[in-house]
Amino acid sequence: EDQVTQSPEALRLQEGESSSLNCSYTVSGLRGLFWYRQDPGKGPEFLFTLYSAGEEKEKERLKATLTKKESFLHITAPKPEDSATYLCAVQANSGGSNYKLTFGKGTLLTVNP
Amino acid sequence: DVKVTQSSRYLVKRTGEKVFLECVQDMDHENMFWYRQDPGLGLRLIYFSYDVKMKEKGDIPEGYSVSREKKERFSLILESASTNQTSMYLCASSFILHDEQYFGPGTRLTVT
């Protein structure tokens, strides 16, 4: 069974204090790993897809990286508006349900001014 | 931009009522999904549809059914609502089955 574990569950940063969120996964052949941002009371907003180990993607202050066992979401010099829950999801490359996204429980990021 | 809309942001229903949640996407996506999101459990897939009138069960289909009569519209039906179906319901769509999914704003359903 595919599994996704995100850590930490919650992270509090000061504005400008860079850090990383972790997503560890177990999947029978990774097709893709997805990062989403979710604001309170709203639906998840797509950020990145990573497909293979070594791949990196960037968007503003966010950079996502991927290894064979985990992904990191690096946040450089965060601002209060980066406060949100960040979700990681994996999609397997094989099996009957290879369309399915398996989500982690998320990391709640709070950036204080 | 992909736009996924859901018929209600908040809904309160009584136990035993039949409940319809509607989702519409405007990007001609083939695939549509229904999830529920609960604290401590994350997002769980209820049903998905890969074409008009086609559907497949997700991880937690019990107590739910779906309908997709038009490509852009995907409905989730609670045949007889129960209190354990109180949750945030999220609709999503994707162009290719293995693509990223785009989510709607969610419907927070309370069953009393």
PDB file of C-alpha atoms in Angstrom:
ATOM      1  CA  GLU A   1       0.000   0.000   0.000  1.00  0.00           C
ATOM      2  CA  ASP A   2       1.281   3.449  -0.926  1.00  0.00           C
ATOM      3  CA  GLN A   3       2.179   5.630   2.042  1.00  0.00           C
ATOM      4  CA  VAL A   4       3.089   9.284   2.438  1.00  0.00           C
ATOM      5  CA  THR A   5       4.422  10.793   5.668  1.00  0.00           C
ATOM      6  CA  GLN A   6       4.942  14.519   6.032  1.00  0.00           C
ATOM      7  CA  SER A   7       7.040  16.176   8.712  1.00  0.00           C
ATOM      8  CA  PRO A   8       6.879  18.220  10.743  1.00  0.00           C
ATOM      9  CA  GLU A   9       3.130  18.358  11.356  1.00  0.00           C
ATOM     10  CA  ALA A  10       3.443  22.052  12.127  1.00  0.00           C
ATOM     11  CA  LEU A  11       6.213  24.583  11.641  1.00  0.00           C
ATOM     12  CA  ARG A  12       6.401  28.131  12.885  1.00  0.00           C
ATOM     13  CA  LEU A  13       8.937  30.481  11.278  1.00  0.00           C
ATOM     14  CA  GLN A  14       9.853  34.106  11.540  1.00  0.00           C
ATOM     15  CA  GLU A  15       9.612  36.131   8.361  1.00  0.00           C
ATOM     16  CA  GLY A  16      12.853  35.615   6.412  1.00  0.00           C
ATOM     17  CA  GLU A  17      13.782  32.400   8.247  1.00  0.00           C
ATOM     18  CA  SER A  18      14.341  29.723   5.595  1.00  0.00           C
ATOM     19  CA  SER A  19      13.434  26.089   6.238  1.00  0.00           C
ATOM     20  CA  SER A  20      12.345  22.826   4.608  1.00  0.00           C
ATOM     21  CA  LEU A  21       9.321  20.571   4.748  1.00  0.00           C
ATOM     22  CA  ASN A  22       9.742  16.829   4.289  1.00  0.00           C
ATOM     23  CA  CYS A  23       7.627  14.270   2.449  1.00  0.00           C
ATOM     24  CA  SER A  24       8.699  10.628   2.784  1.00  0.00           C
ATOM     25  CA  TYR A  25       6.973   8.097   0.587  1.00  0.00           C
ATOM     26  CA  THR A  26       6.631   4.390  -0.042  1.00  0.00           C
ATOM     27  CA  VAL A  27       5.176   3.501  -3.403  1.00  0.00           C
ATOM     28  CA  SER A  28       5.421   0.619  -5.838  1.00  0.00           C
ATOM     29  CA  GLY A  29       7.102   2.618  -8.562  1.00  0.00           C
ATOM     30  CA  LEU A  30       6.698   6.380  -8.490  1.00  0.00           C
ATOM     31  CA  ARG A  31       4.901   7.966 -11.407  1.00  0.00           C
ATOM     32  CA  GLY A  32       4.749  11.435  -9.940  1.00  0.00           C
ATOM     33  CA  LEU A  33       4.981  13.377  -6.698  1.00  0.00           C
ATOM     34  CA  PHE A  34       2.774  16.420  -6.287  1.00  0.00           C
ATOM     35  CA  TRP A  35       2.942  19.392  -3.939  1.00  0.00           C
ATOM     36  CA  TYR A  36      -0.137  21.446  -3.102  1.00  0.00           C
ATOM     37  CA  ARG A  37      -0.792  24.477  -0.931  1.00  0.00           C
ATOM     38  CA  GLN A  38      -4.062  24.707   1.001  1.00  0.00           C
ATOM     39  CA  ASP A  39      -5.370  27.834   2.714  1.00  0.00           C
ATOM     40  CA  PRO A  40      -7.912  27.443   5.541  1.00  0.00           C
ATOM     41  CA  GLY A  41     -11.385  26.598   4.286  1.00  0.00           C
ATOM     42  CA  LYS A  42     -10.258  26.339   0.650  1.00  0.00           C
ATOM     43  CA  GLY A  43      -9.356  23.627  -1.816  1.00  0.00           C
ATOM     44  CA  PRO A  44      -5.734  22.624  -2.445  1.00  0.00           C
ATOM     45  CA  GLU A  45      -3.838  24.703  -4.993  1.00  0.00           C
ATOM     46  CA  PHE A  46      -1.416  22.856  -7.260  1.00  0.00           C
ATOM     47  CA  LEU A  47       2.247  23.869  -6.934  1.00  0.00           C
ATOM     48  CA  PHE A  48       4.608  21.294  -8.501  1.00  0.00           C
ATOM     49  CA  THR A  49       4.922  17.858 -10.026  1.00  0.00           C
ATOM     50  CA  LEU A  50       8.204  15.917  -9.774  1.00  0.00           C
ATOM     51  CA  TYR A  51       8.766  12.733 -11.745  1.00  0.00           C
ATOM     52  CA  SER A  52      12.272  11.434 -11.153  1.00  0.00           C
ATOM     53  CA  ALA A  53      15.019  11.504  -8.531  1.00  0.00           C
ATOM     54  CA  GLY A  54      17.228  14.547  -8.872  1.00  0.00           C
ATOM     55  CA  GLU A  55      14.504  16.698 -10.363  1.00  0.00           C
ATOM     56  CA  GLU A  56      13.977  20.192  -8.928  1.00  0.00           C
ATOM     57  CA  LYS A  57      11.308  22.810  -9.547  1.00  0.00           C
ATOM     58  CA  GLU A  58      11.044  26.389  -8.337  1.00  0.00           C
ATOM     59  CA  LYS A  59       8.322  28.956  -7.963  1.00  0.00           C
ATOM     60  CA  GLU A  60       9.011  32.254  -6.239  1.00  0.00           C
ATOM     61  CA  ARG A  61      10.274  31.399  -2.729  1.00  0.00           C
ATOM     62  CA  LEU A  62       9.531  27.683  -3.063  1.00  0.00           C
ATOM     63  CA  LYS A  63      11.775  24.946  -4.401  1.00  0.00           C
ATOM     64  CA  ALA A  64      10.806  21.273  -4.514  1.00  0.00           C
ATOM     65  CA  THR A  65      13.344  18.465  -4.783  1.00  0.00           C
ATOM     66  CA  LEU A  66      12.994  14.710  -5.139  1.00  0.00           C
ATOM     67  CA  THR A  67      15.030  11.659  -4.151  1.00  0.00           C
ATOM     68  CA  LYS A  68      14.088   7.988  -4.372  1.00  0.00           C
ATOM     69  CA  LYS A  69      12.592   8.046  -0.884  1.00  0.00           C
ATOM     70  CA  GLU A  70      11.547  11.596  -0.141  1.00  0.00           C
ATOM     71  CA  SER A  71      10.837  15.078  -1.353  1.00  0.00           C
ATOM     72  CA  PHE A  72      11.662  18.403   0.233  1.00  0.00           C
ATOM     73  CA  LEU A  73       9.877  21.684  -0.137  1.00  0.00           C
ATOM     74  CA  HIS A  74      12.404  24.418   0.605  1.00  0.00           C
ATOM     75  CA  ILE A  75      11.062  27.809   1.557  1.00  0.00           C
ATOM     76  CA  THR A  76      13.545  30.658   1.193  1.00  0.00           C
ATOM     77  CA  ALA A  77      13.002  33.888   3.116  1.00  0.00           C
ATOM     78  CA  PRO A  78       9.329  33.180   3.739  1.00  0.00           C
ATOM     79  CA  LYS A  79       6.702  35.883   4.106  1.00  0.00           C
ATOM     80  CA  PRO A  80       3.511  35.808   6.185  1.00  0.00           C
ATOM     81  CA  GLU A  81       1.501  35.141   3.013  1.00  0.00           C
ATOM     82  CA  ASP A  82       3.291  31.799   2.673  1.00  0.00           C
ATOM     83  CA  SER A  83       1.392  30.603   5.745  1.00  0.00           C
ATOM     84  CA  ALA A  84      -0.738  27.613   4.704  1.00  0.00           C
ATOM     85  CA  THR A  85      -0.917  23.855   4.899  1.00  0.00           C
ATOM     86  CA  TYR A  86       1.375  22.180   2.389  1.00  0.00           C
ATOM     87  CA  LEU A  87       0.262  18.794   1.096  1.00  0.00           C
ATOM     88  CA  CYS A  88       2.320  16.150  -0.636  1.00  0.00           C
ATOM     89  CA  ALA A  89       0.800  13.365  -2.766  1.00  0.00           C
ATOM     90  CA  VAL A  90       2.200  10.448  -4.757  1.00  0.00           C
ATOM     91  CA  GLN A  91       0.934   8.574  -7.769  1.00  0.00           C
ATOM     92  CA  ALA A  92       2.077   5.021  -8.422  1.00  0.00           C
ATOM     93  CA  ASN A  93       3.368   3.788 -11.738  1.00  0.00           C
ATOM     94  CA  SER A  94       1.705   0.401 -11.697  1.00  0.00           C
ATOM     95  CA  GLY A  95      -1.317  -1.451 -10.515  1.00  0.00           C
ATOM     96  CA  GLY A  96      -4.993  -1.077 -11.243  1.00  0.00           C
ATOM     97  CA  SER A  97      -5.367   2.188  -9.409  1.00  0.00           C
ATOM     98  CA  ASN A  98      -2.401   4.048 -10.888  1.00  0.00           C
ATOM     99  CA  TYR A  99      -4.498   7.160 -11.375  1.00  0.00           C
ATOM    100  CA  LYS A 100      -4.909   7.563  -7.631  1.00  0.00           C
ATOM    101  CA  LEU A 101      -3.217  10.250  -5.565  1.00  0.00           C
ATOM    102  CA  THR A 102      -2.220   9.184  -2.058  1.00  0.00           C
ATOM    103  CA  PHE A 103      -1.957  12.259   0.132  1.00  0.00           C
ATOM    104  CA  GLY A 104       0.043  12.945   3.250  1.00  0.00           C
ATOM    105  CA  LYS A 105      -1.611  14.704   6.171  1.00  0.00           C
ATOM    106  CA  GLY A 106       0.169  17.948   5.493  1.00  0.00           C
ATOM    107  CA  THR A 107       2.468  20.413   7.229  1.00  0.00           C
ATOM    108  CA  LEU A 108       0.878  23.529   8.702  1.00  0.00           C
ATOM    109  CA  LEU A 109       3.281  26.395   8.114  1.00  0.00           C
ATOM    110  CA  THR A 110       2.920  29.650  10.020  1.00  0.00           C
ATOM    111  CA  VAL A 111       5.170  32.582   9.160  1.00  0.00           C
ATOM    112  CA  ASN A 112       5.183  35.367  11.712  1.00  0.00           C
ATOM    113  CA  PRO A 113       5.958  38.960  10.683  1.00  0.00           C
TER     114      PRO A 113
ATOM    115  CA  ASP B   1      -6.709  29.075 -15.655  1.00  0.00           C
ATOM    116  CA  VAL B   2      -8.540  25.934 -14.674  1.00  0.00           C
ATOM    117  CA  LYS B   3     -11.766  26.685 -12.928  1.00  0.00           C
ATOM    118  CA  VAL B   4     -13.501  24.095 -10.778  1.00  0.00           C
ATOM    119  CA  THR B   5     -16.615  25.272  -9.011  1.00  0.00           C
ATOM    120  CA  GLN B   6     -18.768  23.590  -6.400  1.00  0.00           C
ATOM    121  CA  SER B   7     -22.424  24.373  -5.876  1.00  0.00           C
ATOM    122  CA  SER B   8     -22.256  25.286  -2.191  1.00  0.00           C
ATOM    123  CA  ARG B   9     -19.535  26.388   0.209  1.00  0.00           C
ATOM    124  CA  TYR B  10     -21.535  25.393   3.294  1.00  0.00           C
ATOM    125  CA  LEU B  11     -24.411  22.959   3.626  1.00  0.00           C
ATOM    126  CA  VAL B  12     -26.386  21.754   6.640  1.00  0.00           C
ATOM    127  CA  LYS B  13     -28.591  18.681   6.262  1.00  0.00           C
ATOM    128  CA  ARG B  14     -30.512  16.370   8.553  1.00  0.00           C
ATOM    129  CA  THR B  15     -29.839  12.691   9.078  1.00  0.00           C
ATOM    130  CA  GLY B  16     -31.607  10.597   6.443  1.00  0.00           C
ATOM    131  CA  GLU B  17     -31.853  13.344   3.840  1.00  0.00           C
ATOM    132  CA  LYS B  18     -30.703  12.795   0.280  1.00  0.00           C
ATOM    133  CA  VAL B  19     -27.891  15.226  -0.493  1.00  0.00           C
ATOM    134  CA  PHE B  20     -26.548  16.338  -3.859  1.00  0.00           C
ATOM    135  CA  LEU B  21     -23.147  17.997  -4.219  1.00  0.00           C
ATOM    136  CA  GLU B  22     -22.441  19.447  -7.648  1.00  0.00           C
ATOM    137  CA  CYS B  23     -19.121  20.154  -9.311  1.00  0.00           C
ATOM    138  CA  VAL B  24     -18.459  21.871 -12.627  1.00  0.00           C
ATOM    139  CA  GLN B  25     -15.168  22.346 -14.468  1.00  0.00           C
ATOM    140  CA  ASP B  26     -14.666  24.610 -17.458  1.00  0.00           C
ATOM    141  CA  MET B  27     -11.477  23.210 -18.997  1.00  0.00           C
ATOM    142  CA  ASP B  28     -12.819  20.222 -20.907  1.00  0.00           C
ATOM    143  CA  HIS B  29     -11.066  17.810 -18.540  1.00  0.00           C
ATOM    144  CA  GLU B  30     -11.739  14.109 -19.052  1.00  0.00           C
ATOM    145  CA  ASN B  31     -11.307  13.108 -15.422  1.00  0.00           C
ATOM    146  CA  MET B  32     -13.130  14.247 -12.334  1.00  0.00           C
ATOM    147  CA  PHE B  33     -12.750  13.200  -8.706  1.00  0.00           C
ATOM    148  CA  TRP B  34     -14.549  13.477  -5.389  1.00  0.00           C
ATOM    149  CA  TYR B  35     -12.598  13.502  -2.118  1.00  0.00           C
ATOM    150  CA  ARG B  36     -13.448  14.084   1.490  1.00  0.00           C
ATOM    151  CA  GLN B  37     -11.030  15.733   3.890  1.00  0.00           C
ATOM    152  CA  ASP B  38     -11.123  15.129   7.624  1.00  0.00           C
ATOM    153  CA  PRO B  39      -8.747  16.290  10.374  1.00  0.00           C
ATOM    154  CA  GLY B  40      -6.090  13.672  11.037  1.00  0.00           C
ATOM    155  CA  LEU B  41      -7.137  11.565   8.050  1.00  0.00           C
ATOM    156  CA  GLY B  42      -6.170  13.784   5.143  1.00  0.00           C
ATOM    157  CA  LEU B  43      -7.792  13.582   1.718  1.00  0.00           C
ATOM    158  CA  ARG B  44      -9.466  10.323   0.777  1.00  0.00           C
ATOM    159  CA  LEU B  45     -10.833   9.452  -2.644  1.00  0.00           C
ATOM    160  CA  ILE B  46     -14.540   8.601  -2.770  1.00  0.00           C
ATOM    161  CA  TYR B  47     -15.158   8.148  -6.505  1.00  0.00           C
ATOM    162  CA  PHE B  48     -13.708   9.207  -9.788  1.00  0.00           C
ATOM    163  CA  SER B  49     -14.935   9.391 -13.373  1.00  0.00           C
ATOM    164  CA  TYR B  50     -12.789   9.112 -16.488  1.00  0.00           C
ATOM    165  CA  ASP B  51     -15.530   9.797 -19.019  1.00  0.00           C
ATOM    166  CA  VAL B  52     -19.202  10.642 -19.266  1.00  0.00           C
ATOM    167  CA  LYS B  53     -21.276   7.964 -17.545  1.00  0.00           C
ATOM    168  CA  MET B  54     -18.103   6.122 -16.439  1.00  0.00           C
ATOM    169  CA  LYS B  55     -17.143   5.865 -12.804  1.00  0.00           C
ATOM    170  CA  GLU B  56     -14.889   3.931 -10.488  1.00  0.00           C
ATOM    171  CA  LYS B  57     -14.915   3.510  -6.739  1.00  0.00           C
ATOM    172  CA  GLY B  58     -12.183   5.078  -4.707  1.00  0.00           C
ATOM    173  CA  ASP B  59     -11.066   4.170  -1.208  1.00  0.00           C
ATOM    174  CA  ILE B  60     -14.259   5.034   0.670  1.00  0.00           C
ATOM    175  CA  PRO B  61     -17.312   4.728  -1.626  1.00  0.00           C
ATOM    176  CA  GLU B  62     -19.704   3.314   0.969  1.00  0.00           C
ATOM    177  CA  GLY B  63     -22.741   5.535   1.474  1.00  0.00           C
ATOM    178  CA  TYR B  64     -22.070   7.549  -1.677  1.00  0.00           C
ATOM    179  CA  SER B  65     -22.948   7.403  -5.351  1.00  0.00           C
ATOM    180  CA  VAL B  66     -22.002   9.613  -8.294  1.00  0.00           C
ATOM    181  CA  SER B  67     -23.416  10.774 -11.573  1.00  0.00           C
ATOM    182  CA  ARG B  68     -21.711  12.164 -14.659  1.00  0.00           C
ATOM    183  CA  GLU B  69     -24.180  12.903 -17.428  1.00  0.00           C
ATOM    184  CA  LYS B  70     -22.130  15.705 -19.013  1.00  0.00           C
ATOM    185  CA  LYS B  71     -18.386  16.028 -19.366  1.00  0.00           C
ATOM    186  CA  GLU B  72     -18.144  19.199 -17.314  1.00  0.00           C
ATOM    187  CA  ARG B  73     -20.363  18.142 -14.420  1.00  0.00           C
ATOM    188  CA  PHE B  74     -19.809  15.519 -11.710  1.00  0.00           C
ATOM    189  CA  SER B  75     -22.271  15.022  -8.892  1.00  0.00           C
ATOM    190  CA  LEU B  76     -21.794  13.317  -5.550  1.00  0.00           C
ATOM    191  CA  ILE B  77     -24.926  11.885  -3.955  1.00  0.00           C
ATOM    192  CA  LEU B  78     -25.423  10.915  -0.347  1.00  0.00           C
ATOM    193  CA  GLU B  79     -28.428   8.624  -0.533  1.00  0.00           C
ATOM    194  CA  SER B  80     -29.264   8.893   3.179  1.00  0.00           C
ATOM    195  CA  ALA B  81     -27.009  11.315   4.998  1.00  0.00           C
ATOM    196  CA  SER B  82     -25.516  10.249   8.306  1.00  0.00           C
ATOM    197  CA  THR B  83     -23.605  12.215  10.936  1.00  0.00           C
ATOM    198  CA  ASN B  84     -20.354  10.441  10.053  1.00  0.00           C
ATOM    199  CA  GLN B  85     -20.568  12.043   6.616  1.00  0.00           C
ATOM    200  CA  THR B  86     -20.015  15.470   8.131  1.00  0.00           C
ATOM    201  CA  SER B  87     -16.861  16.580   6.348  1.00  0.00           C
ATOM    202  CA  MET B  88     -15.224  18.867   3.790  1.00  0.00           C
ATOM    203  CA  TYR B  89     -15.951  17.575   0.290  1.00  0.00           C
ATOM    204  CA  LEU B  90     -13.540  18.467  -2.493  1.00  0.00           C
ATOM    205  CA  CYS B  91     -14.013  18.020  -6.220  1.00  0.00           C
ATOM    206  CA  ALA B  92     -11.036  17.880  -8.583  1.00  0.00           C
ATOM    207  CA  SER B  93     -10.408  17.464 -12.295  1.00  0.00           C
ATOM    208  CA  SER B  94      -7.499  16.583 -14.551  1.00  0.00           C
ATOM    209  CA  PHE B  95      -6.939  16.576 -18.291  1.00  0.00           C
ATOM    210  CA  ILE B  96      -4.877  13.397 -18.470  1.00  0.00           C
ATOM    211  CA  LEU B  97      -5.502  10.686 -15.902  1.00  0.00           C
ATOM    212  CA  HIS B  98      -1.973  10.879 -14.537  1.00  0.00           C
ATOM    213  CA  ASP B  99      -1.766  14.659 -14.592  1.00  0.00           C
ATOM    214  CA  GLU B 100      -1.980  17.002 -11.672  1.00  0.00           C
ATOM    215  CA  GLN B 101      -5.473  17.482 -10.336  1.00  0.00           C
ATOM    216  CA  TYR B 102      -7.101  20.876  -9.903  1.00  0.00           C
ATOM    217  CA  PHE B 103      -9.396  21.316  -6.950  1.00  0.00           C
ATOM    218  CA  GLY B 104     -12.538  23.283  -6.329  1.00  0.00           C
ATOM    219  CA  PRO B 105     -13.094  25.447  -3.224  1.00  0.00           C
ATOM    220  CA  GLY B 106     -14.803  22.663  -1.275  1.00  0.00           C
ATOM    221  CA  THR B 107     -18.188  22.169   0.353  1.00  0.00           C
ATOM    222  CA  ARG B 108     -18.310  21.924   4.118  1.00  0.00           C
ATOM    223  CA  LEU B 109     -21.223  19.596   4.855  1.00  0.00           C
ATOM    224  CA  THR B 110     -22.687  19.251   8.317  1.00  0.00           C
ATOM    225  CA  VAL B 111     -25.195  16.465   8.966  1.00  0.00           C
ATOM    226  CA  THR B 112     -27.198  16.893  12.160  1.00  0.00           C
TER     227      THR B 112
END
